[in-house]
CSV table of C-alpha atoms and ligand atoms in Angstrom, one decimal:
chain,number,residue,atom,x,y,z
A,1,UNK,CA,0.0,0.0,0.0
A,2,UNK,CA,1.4,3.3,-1.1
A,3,UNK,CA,2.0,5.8,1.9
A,4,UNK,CA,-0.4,8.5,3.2
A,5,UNK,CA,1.5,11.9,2.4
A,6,UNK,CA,0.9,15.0,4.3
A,7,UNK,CA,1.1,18.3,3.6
A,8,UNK,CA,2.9,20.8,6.1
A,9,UNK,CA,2.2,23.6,3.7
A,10,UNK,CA,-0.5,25.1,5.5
A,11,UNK,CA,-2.4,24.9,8.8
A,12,UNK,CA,-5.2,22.7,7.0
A,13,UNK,CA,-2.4,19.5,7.4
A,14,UNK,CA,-4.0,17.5,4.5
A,15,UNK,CA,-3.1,13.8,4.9
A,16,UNK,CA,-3.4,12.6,1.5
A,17,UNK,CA,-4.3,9.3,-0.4
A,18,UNK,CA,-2.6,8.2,-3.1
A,19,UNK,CA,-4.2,10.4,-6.1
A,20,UNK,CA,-5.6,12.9,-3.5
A,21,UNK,CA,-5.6,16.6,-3.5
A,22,UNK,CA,-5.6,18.7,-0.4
A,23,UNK,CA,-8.6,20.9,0.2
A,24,UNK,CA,-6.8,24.1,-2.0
A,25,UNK,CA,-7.4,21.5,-5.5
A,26,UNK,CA,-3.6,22.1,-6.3
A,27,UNK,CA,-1.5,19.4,-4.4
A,28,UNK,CA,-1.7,15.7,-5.2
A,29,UNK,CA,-0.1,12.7,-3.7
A,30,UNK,CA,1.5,10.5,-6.5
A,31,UNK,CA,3.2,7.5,-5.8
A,32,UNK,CA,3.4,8.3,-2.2
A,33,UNK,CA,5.1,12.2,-3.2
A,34,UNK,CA,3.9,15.6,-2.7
A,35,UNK,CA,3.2,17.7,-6.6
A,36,UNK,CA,2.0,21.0,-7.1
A,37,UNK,CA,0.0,21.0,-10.0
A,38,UNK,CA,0.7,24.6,-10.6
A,39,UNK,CA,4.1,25.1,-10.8
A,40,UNK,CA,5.4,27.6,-13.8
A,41,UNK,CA,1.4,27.6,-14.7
A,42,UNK,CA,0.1,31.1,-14.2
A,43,UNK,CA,-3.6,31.4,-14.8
A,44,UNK,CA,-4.2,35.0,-14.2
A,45,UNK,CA,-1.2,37.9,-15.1
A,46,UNK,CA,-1.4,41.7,-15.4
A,47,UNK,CA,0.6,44.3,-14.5
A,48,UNK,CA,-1.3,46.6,-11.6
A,49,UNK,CA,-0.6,49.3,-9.8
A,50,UNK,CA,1.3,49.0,-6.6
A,51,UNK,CA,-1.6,50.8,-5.0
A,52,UNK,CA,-4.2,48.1,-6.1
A,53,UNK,CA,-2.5,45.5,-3.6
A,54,UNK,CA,-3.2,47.5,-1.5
A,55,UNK,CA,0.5,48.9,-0.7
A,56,UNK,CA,0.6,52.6,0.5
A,57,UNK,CA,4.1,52.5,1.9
A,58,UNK,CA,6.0,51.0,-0.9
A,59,UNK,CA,7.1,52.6,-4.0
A,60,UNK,CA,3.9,54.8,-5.0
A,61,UNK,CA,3.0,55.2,-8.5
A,62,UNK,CA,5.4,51.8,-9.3
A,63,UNK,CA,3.8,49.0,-12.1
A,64,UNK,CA,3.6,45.5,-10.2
A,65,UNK,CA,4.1,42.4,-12.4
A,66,UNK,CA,1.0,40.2,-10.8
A,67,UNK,CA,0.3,36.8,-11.2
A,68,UNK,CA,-1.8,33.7,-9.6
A,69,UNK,CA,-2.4,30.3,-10.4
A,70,UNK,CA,-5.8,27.9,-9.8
A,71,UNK,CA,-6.6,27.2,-6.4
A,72,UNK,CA,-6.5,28.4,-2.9
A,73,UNK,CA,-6.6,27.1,0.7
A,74,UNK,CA,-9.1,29.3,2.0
A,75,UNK,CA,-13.4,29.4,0.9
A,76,UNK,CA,-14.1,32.8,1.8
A,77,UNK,CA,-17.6,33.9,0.6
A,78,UNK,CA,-16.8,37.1,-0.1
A,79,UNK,CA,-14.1,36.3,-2.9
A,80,UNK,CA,-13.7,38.6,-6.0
A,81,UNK,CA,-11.5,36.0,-7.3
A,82,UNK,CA,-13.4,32.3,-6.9
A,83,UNK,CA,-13.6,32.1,-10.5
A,84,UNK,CA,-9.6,31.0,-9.8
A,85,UNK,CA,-9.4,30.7,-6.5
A,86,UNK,CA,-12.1,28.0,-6.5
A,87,UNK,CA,-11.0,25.9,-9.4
A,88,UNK,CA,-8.6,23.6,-9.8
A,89,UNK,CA,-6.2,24.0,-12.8
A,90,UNK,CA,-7.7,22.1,-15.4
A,91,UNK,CA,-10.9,24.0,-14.7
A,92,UNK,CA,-8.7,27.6,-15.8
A,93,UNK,CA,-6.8,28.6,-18.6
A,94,UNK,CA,-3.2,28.5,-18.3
A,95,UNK,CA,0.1,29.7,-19.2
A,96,UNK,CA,3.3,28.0,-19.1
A,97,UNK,CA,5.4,31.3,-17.4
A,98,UNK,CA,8.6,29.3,-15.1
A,99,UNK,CA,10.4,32.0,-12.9
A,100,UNK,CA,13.0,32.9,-15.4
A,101,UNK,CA,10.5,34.3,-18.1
A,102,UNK,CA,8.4,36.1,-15.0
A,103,UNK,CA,11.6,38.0,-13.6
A,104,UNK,CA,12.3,38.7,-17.7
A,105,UNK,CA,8.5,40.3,-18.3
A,106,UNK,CA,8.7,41.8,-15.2
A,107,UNK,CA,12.1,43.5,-16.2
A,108,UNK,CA,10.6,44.1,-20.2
A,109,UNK,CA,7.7,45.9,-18.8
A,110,UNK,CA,9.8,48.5,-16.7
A,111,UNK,CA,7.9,46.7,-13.1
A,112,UNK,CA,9.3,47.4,-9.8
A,113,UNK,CA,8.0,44.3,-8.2
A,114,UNK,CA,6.4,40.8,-8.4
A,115,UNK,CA,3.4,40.3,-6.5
A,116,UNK,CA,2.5,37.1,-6.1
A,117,UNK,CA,-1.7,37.7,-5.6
A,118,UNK,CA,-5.3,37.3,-6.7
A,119,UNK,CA,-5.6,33.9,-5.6
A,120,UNK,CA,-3.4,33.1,-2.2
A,121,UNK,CA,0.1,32.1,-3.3
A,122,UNK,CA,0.5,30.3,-0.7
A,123,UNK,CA,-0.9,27.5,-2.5
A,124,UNK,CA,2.2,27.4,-5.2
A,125,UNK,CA,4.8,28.3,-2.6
A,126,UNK,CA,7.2,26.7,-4.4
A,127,UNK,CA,6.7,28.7,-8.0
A,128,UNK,CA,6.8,31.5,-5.6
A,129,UNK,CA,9.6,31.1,-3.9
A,130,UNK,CA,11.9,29.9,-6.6
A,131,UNK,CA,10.8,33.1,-8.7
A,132,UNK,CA,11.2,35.1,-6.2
A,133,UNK,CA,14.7,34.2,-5.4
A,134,UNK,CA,15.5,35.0,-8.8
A,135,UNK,CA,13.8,38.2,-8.8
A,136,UNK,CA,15.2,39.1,-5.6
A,137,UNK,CA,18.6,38.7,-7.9
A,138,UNK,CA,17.5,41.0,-10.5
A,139,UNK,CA,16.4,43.9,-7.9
A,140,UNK,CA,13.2,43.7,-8.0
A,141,UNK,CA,10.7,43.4,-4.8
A,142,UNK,CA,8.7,40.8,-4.0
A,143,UNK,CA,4.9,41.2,-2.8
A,144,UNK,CA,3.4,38.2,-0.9
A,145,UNK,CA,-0.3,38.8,-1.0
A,146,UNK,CA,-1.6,36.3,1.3
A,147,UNK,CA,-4.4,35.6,3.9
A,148,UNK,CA,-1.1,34.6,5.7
A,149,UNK,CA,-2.8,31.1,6.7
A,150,UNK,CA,0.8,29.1,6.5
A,151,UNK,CA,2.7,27.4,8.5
A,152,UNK,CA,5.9,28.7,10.4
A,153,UNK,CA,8.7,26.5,8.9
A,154,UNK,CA,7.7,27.8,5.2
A,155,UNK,CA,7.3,31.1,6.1
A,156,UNK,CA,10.3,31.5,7.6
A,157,UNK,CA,11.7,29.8,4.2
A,158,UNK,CA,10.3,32.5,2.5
A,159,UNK,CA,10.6,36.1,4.5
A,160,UNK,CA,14.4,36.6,3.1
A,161,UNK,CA,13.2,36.9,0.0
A,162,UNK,CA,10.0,38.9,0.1
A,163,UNK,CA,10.3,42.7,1.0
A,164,UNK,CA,6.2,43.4,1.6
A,165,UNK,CA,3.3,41.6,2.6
A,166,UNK,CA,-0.2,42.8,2.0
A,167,UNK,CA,-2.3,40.5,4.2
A,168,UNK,CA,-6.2,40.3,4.5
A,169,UNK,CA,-6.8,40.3,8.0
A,170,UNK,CA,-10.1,39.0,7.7
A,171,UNK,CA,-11.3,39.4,10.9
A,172,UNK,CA,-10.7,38.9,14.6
A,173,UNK,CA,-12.7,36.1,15.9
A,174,UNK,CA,-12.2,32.6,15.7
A,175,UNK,CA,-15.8,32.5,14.8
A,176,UNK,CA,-15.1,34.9,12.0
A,177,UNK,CA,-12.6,32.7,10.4
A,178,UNK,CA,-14.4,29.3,10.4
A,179,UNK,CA,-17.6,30.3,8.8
A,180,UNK,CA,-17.1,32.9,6.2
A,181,UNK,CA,-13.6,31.5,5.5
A,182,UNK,CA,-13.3,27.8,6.8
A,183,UNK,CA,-9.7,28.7,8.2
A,184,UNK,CA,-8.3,29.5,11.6
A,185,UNK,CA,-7.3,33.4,13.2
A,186,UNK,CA,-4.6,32.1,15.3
A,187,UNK,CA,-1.8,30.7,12.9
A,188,UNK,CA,-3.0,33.7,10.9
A,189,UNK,CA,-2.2,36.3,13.8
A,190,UNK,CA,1.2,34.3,14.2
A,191,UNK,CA,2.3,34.4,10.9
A,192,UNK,CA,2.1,38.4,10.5
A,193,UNK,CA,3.9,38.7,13.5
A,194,UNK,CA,6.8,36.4,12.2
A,195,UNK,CA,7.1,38.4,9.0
A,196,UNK,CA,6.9,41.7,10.8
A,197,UNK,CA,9.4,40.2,13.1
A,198,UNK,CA,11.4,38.8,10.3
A,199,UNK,CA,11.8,42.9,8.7
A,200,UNK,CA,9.0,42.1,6.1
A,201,UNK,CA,6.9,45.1,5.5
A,202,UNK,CA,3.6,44.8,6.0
A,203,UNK,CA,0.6,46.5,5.8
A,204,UNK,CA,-3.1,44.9,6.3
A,205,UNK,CA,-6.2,44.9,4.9
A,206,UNK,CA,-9.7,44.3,6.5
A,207,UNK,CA,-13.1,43.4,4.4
A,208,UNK,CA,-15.4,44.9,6.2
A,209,UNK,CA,-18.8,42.7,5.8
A,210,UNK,CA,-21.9,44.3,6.8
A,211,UNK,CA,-23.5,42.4,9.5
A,212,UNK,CA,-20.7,40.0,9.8
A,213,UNK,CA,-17.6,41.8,10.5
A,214,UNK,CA,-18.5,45.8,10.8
A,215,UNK,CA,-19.1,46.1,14.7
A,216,UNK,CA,-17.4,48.8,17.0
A,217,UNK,CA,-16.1,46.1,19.0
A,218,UNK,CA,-14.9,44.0,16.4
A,219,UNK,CA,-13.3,47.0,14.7
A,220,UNK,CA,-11.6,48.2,17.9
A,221,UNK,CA,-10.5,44.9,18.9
A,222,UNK,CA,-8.3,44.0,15.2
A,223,UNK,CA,-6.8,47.9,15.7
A,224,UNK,CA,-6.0,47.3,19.4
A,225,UNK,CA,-4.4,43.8,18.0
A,226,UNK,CA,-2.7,45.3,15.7
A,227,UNK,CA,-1.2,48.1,18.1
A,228,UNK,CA,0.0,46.0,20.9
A,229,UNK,CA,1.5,43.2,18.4
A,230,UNK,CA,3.1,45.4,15.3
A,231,UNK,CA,2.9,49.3,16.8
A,232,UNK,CA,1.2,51.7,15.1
A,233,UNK,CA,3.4,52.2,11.9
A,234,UNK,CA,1.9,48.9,10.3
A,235,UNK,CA,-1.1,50.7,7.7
A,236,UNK,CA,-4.3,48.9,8.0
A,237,UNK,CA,-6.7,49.0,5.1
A,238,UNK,CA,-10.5,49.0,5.3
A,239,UNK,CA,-12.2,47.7,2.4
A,240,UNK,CA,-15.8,48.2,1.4
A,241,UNK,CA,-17.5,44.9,0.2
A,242,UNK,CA,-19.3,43.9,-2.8
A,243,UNK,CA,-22.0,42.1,-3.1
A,244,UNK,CA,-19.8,38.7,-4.6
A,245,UNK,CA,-20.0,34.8,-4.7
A,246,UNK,CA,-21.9,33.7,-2.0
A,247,UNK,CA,-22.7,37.2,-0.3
A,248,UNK,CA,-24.3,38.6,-3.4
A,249,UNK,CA,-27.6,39.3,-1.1
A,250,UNK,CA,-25.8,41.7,1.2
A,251,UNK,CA,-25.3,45.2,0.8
A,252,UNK,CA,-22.1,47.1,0.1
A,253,UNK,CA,-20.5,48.4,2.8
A,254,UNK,CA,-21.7,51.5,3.8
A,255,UNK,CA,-19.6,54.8,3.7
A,256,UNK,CA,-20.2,55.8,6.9
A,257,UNK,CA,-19.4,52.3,8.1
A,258,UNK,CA,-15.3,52.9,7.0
A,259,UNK,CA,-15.9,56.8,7.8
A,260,UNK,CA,-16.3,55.3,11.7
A,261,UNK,CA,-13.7,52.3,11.2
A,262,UNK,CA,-11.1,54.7,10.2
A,263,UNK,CA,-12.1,57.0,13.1
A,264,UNK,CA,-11.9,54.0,15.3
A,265,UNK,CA,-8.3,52.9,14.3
A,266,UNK,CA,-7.0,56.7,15.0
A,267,UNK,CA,-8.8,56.6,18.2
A,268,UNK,CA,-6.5,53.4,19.3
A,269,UNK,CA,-3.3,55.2,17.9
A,270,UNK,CA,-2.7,53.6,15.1
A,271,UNK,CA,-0.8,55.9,12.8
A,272,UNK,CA,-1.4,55.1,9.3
A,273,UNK,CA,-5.5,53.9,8.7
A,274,UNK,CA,-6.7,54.0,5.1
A,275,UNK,CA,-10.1,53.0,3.5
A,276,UNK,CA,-10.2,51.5,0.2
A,277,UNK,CA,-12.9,50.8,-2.3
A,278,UNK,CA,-14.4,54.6,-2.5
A,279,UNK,CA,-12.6,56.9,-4.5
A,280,UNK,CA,-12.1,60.7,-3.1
A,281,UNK,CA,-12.3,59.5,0.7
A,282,UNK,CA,-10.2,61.3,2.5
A,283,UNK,CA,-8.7,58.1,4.1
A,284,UNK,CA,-7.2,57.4,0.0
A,285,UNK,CA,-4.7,59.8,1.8
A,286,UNK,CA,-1.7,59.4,3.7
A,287,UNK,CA,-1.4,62.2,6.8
A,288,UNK,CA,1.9,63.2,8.4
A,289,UNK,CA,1.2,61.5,12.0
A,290,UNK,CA,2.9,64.7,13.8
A,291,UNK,CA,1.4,67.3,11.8
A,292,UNK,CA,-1.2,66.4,10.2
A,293,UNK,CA,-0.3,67.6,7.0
A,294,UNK,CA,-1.4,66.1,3.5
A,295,UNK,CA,1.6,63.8,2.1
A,296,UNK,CA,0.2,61.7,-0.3
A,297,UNK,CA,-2.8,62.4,-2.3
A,298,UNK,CA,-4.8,59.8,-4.1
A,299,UNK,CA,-7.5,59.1,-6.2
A,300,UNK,CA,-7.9,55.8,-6.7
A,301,UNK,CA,-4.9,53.8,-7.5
A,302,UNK,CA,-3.5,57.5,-8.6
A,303,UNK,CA,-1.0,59.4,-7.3
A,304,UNK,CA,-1.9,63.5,-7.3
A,305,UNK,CA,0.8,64.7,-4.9
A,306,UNK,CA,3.3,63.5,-2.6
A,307,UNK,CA,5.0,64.8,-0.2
A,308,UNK,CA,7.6,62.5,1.1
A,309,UNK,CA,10.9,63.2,0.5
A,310,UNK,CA,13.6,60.6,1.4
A,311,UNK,CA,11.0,58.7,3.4
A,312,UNK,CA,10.3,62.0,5.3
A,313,UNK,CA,7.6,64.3,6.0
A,314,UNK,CA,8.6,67.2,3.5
A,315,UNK,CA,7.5,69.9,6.1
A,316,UNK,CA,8.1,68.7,10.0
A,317,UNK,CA,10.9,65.9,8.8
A,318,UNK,CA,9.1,62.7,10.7
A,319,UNK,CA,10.2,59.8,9.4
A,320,UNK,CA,7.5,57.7,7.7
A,321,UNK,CA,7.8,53.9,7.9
A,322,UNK,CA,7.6,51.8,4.2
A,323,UNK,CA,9.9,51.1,1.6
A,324,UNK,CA,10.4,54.5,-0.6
A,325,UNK,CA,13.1,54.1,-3.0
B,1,LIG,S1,-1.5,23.8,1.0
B,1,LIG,FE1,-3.2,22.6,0.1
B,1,LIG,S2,-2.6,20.5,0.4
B,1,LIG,FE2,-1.2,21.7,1.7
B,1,LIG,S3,-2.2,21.6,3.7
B,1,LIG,FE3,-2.9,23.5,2.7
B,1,LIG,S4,-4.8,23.0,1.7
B,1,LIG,FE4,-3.8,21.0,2.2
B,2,LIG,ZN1,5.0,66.2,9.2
C-alpha cells in the first residue's frame, strides 16, 4: 500500500491518499510524493498598480508584475477572485510562465515588483519562492499577498526573499474565520507577526462585511491587536464589500461604516489607517502623524501629490515607515 502523504504547507495539514488533493485542488499525492499542479502555470497575469495591492508605503506610482495560479486554501464567501481561486487547474486557462521568463516580463515591462496575488500564493509556494529568489537577484521586490494562513517553517523559508506583505486580516474572531472563510485566526495572527518580526513590510487589509464583520467592538478589537502586536506604523486598510460569490444578497459596505472604522483605528493610535474601495475619501490619503499635513494624495490607484521626500515628511521631517526608493 502506497503511503499516506501529508502536507505541512499550510495549517489545514492534508493527509493525503494516493491520487488525492488537499482541500486548495492544487496538491496531489503521486506515488506516495507531494506535486503542485501549478508550478510555472500562471492562470491569471497583469501588470497593476502597486496601490491596487493595496501597498501605501511601498514605492507609489510603481507598475507590479502580478500573477496567480488555480486554487486556494481558504473558501471565503466574499471572494472577488473564486472564478480561480475555486477551481482547480484544469478548470482555468493557463500559461506556461517558469520563474526565469516572469523576472524577464517583469524587467521588459519597466515593473518594480512581483506580487504574487489574486488567488493566495501560498498554494504554489514553491513557484513563488523559486521566482522570487530569482527576482530578488535581479532587484526587484517581492509582494506576498496572502491571507497569511501558513505554516511557520515555510514562512520562515520564505521572508528573506519577500520585501512586503499585503495580508487580508479578515477578521478577529475565531468565529469569523471558520464560517465565512473555513480557516483558523490564530496561525493567521502568528504568521504576521513572524514576517513583521522577520523585517518584512507589511501593511493589512480588513473586508469589512456588513453584518458579519463591521461592529465597534470587532473594529476596535483588530486595531488594538494590531497596536500592541506590530505598533502603530503597520497601515491597516479597510475595504468596502461587494456584493460577490456567495454574499451577493448583502449590501455594500456603507460609507459611513469605514468613515467610523477609520475614526476608530486613530482613536486606538494607530498611525497610518486607510479606506479602500471609495474613491475621493479622505482616508485614500496618507497624513503626516505629527502634523497632520497632507503627504500623499490619491485618487484611486492615482498618485496626485506626494509629499515624502527621502522617506520623510517634506515639512516637519518625521520619518515615515515603508519602503520608498
Ligand atoms: S497547501 Fe493545500 S494540500 Fe497543503 S495543507 Fe494546505 S490545503 Fe492542504
Ligand atoms: Zn509632518
Amino acid at each position: 500500500m502506497l503511503p499516506i502523504v501529508e502536507c505541512r504547507l499550510c495549517h489545514h495539514r492534508c493527509r493525503l491518499d494516493e491520487g488525492e488533493r488537499g482541500q486548495c485542488r492544487v496538491r496531489i499525492n503521486l506515488d506516495g510524493k507531494l506535486y503542485s499542479l501549478v508550478y510555472g502555470k500562471p492562470c491569471s497575469v497583469h501588470i497593476d498598480p502597486i496601490e491596487k495591492k493595496p501597498l501605501y508605503h511601498v514605492l507609489p506610482a510603481s507598475a507590479s508584475f502580478s500573477l496567480a495560479t488555480a486554487g486556494c486554501n481558504l473558501r471565503c464567501k466574499f471572494c472577488q477572485n473564486w472564478q480561480i481561486s475555486q477551481s482547480p487547474p484544469e478548470e482555468t486557462e493557463n500559461i506556461e510562465l517558469p520563474p526565469e521568463s516572469v523576472v524577464q516580463e517583469a524587467l521588459r515591462n519597466h515593473c518594480r515588483s512581483i506580487a504574487y496575488t489574486y488567488s493566495d500564493p501560498v498554494i504554489f509556494y514553491e513557484y513563488m519562492l523559486d521566482t522570487a529568489k530569482l527576482a530578488k537577484q535581479n532587484g526587484l521586490i517581492n509582494i506576498f499577498r496572502t491571507a497569511a494562513f501558513i505554516e511557520e517553517e515555510p514562512l520562515l523559508e520564505l521572508c528573506p526573499f519577500i520585501q512586503t506583505a499585503s495580508v487580508d486580516l479578515k477578521g478577529i474572531t475565531e468565529e469569523y474565520y471558520e464560517k465565512m472563510c473555513a480557516a483558523k485566526l490564530e496561525p493567521v495572527l502568528q504568521a504576521v507577526k513572524i514576517m513583521h518580526r522577520q523585517g518584512v513590510w507589511v501593511e493589512l487589509t480588513n473586508l469589512v462585511v456588513p453584518t458579519w464583520n463591521d461592529k465597534e467592538k470587532d473594529i476596535r478589537d483588530l486595531c488594538l491587536w494590531i497596536k500592541e502586536n506590530l505598533g502603530p506604523d503597520v497601515p491597516l486598510h479597510f475595504s468596502r464589500f461587494w456584493p460577490m460569490h456567495q454574499l451577493k444578497s448583502l449590501p455594500p459596505t456603507p460609507e459611513k461604516t469605514l468613515t467610523r472604522a477609520r475614526e476608530i483605528g486613530l482613536e486606538e493610535g494607530l498611525h497610518y489607517v486607510y479606506v479602500g474601495n471609495i474613491p475621493e475619501h479622505e482616508g485614500n490619503n496618507t497624513y503626516c502623524p505629527k502634523d497632520g499635513k497632507l503627504l500623499i494624495r490619491r485618487i484611486g490607484y492615482s498618485i496626485l501629490e506626494n509629499n515624502i521626500i527621502d522617506g520623510q515628511c517634506k515639512f516637519c521631517g518625521t520619518h515615515i515607515p515603508g519602503l520608498w526608493a
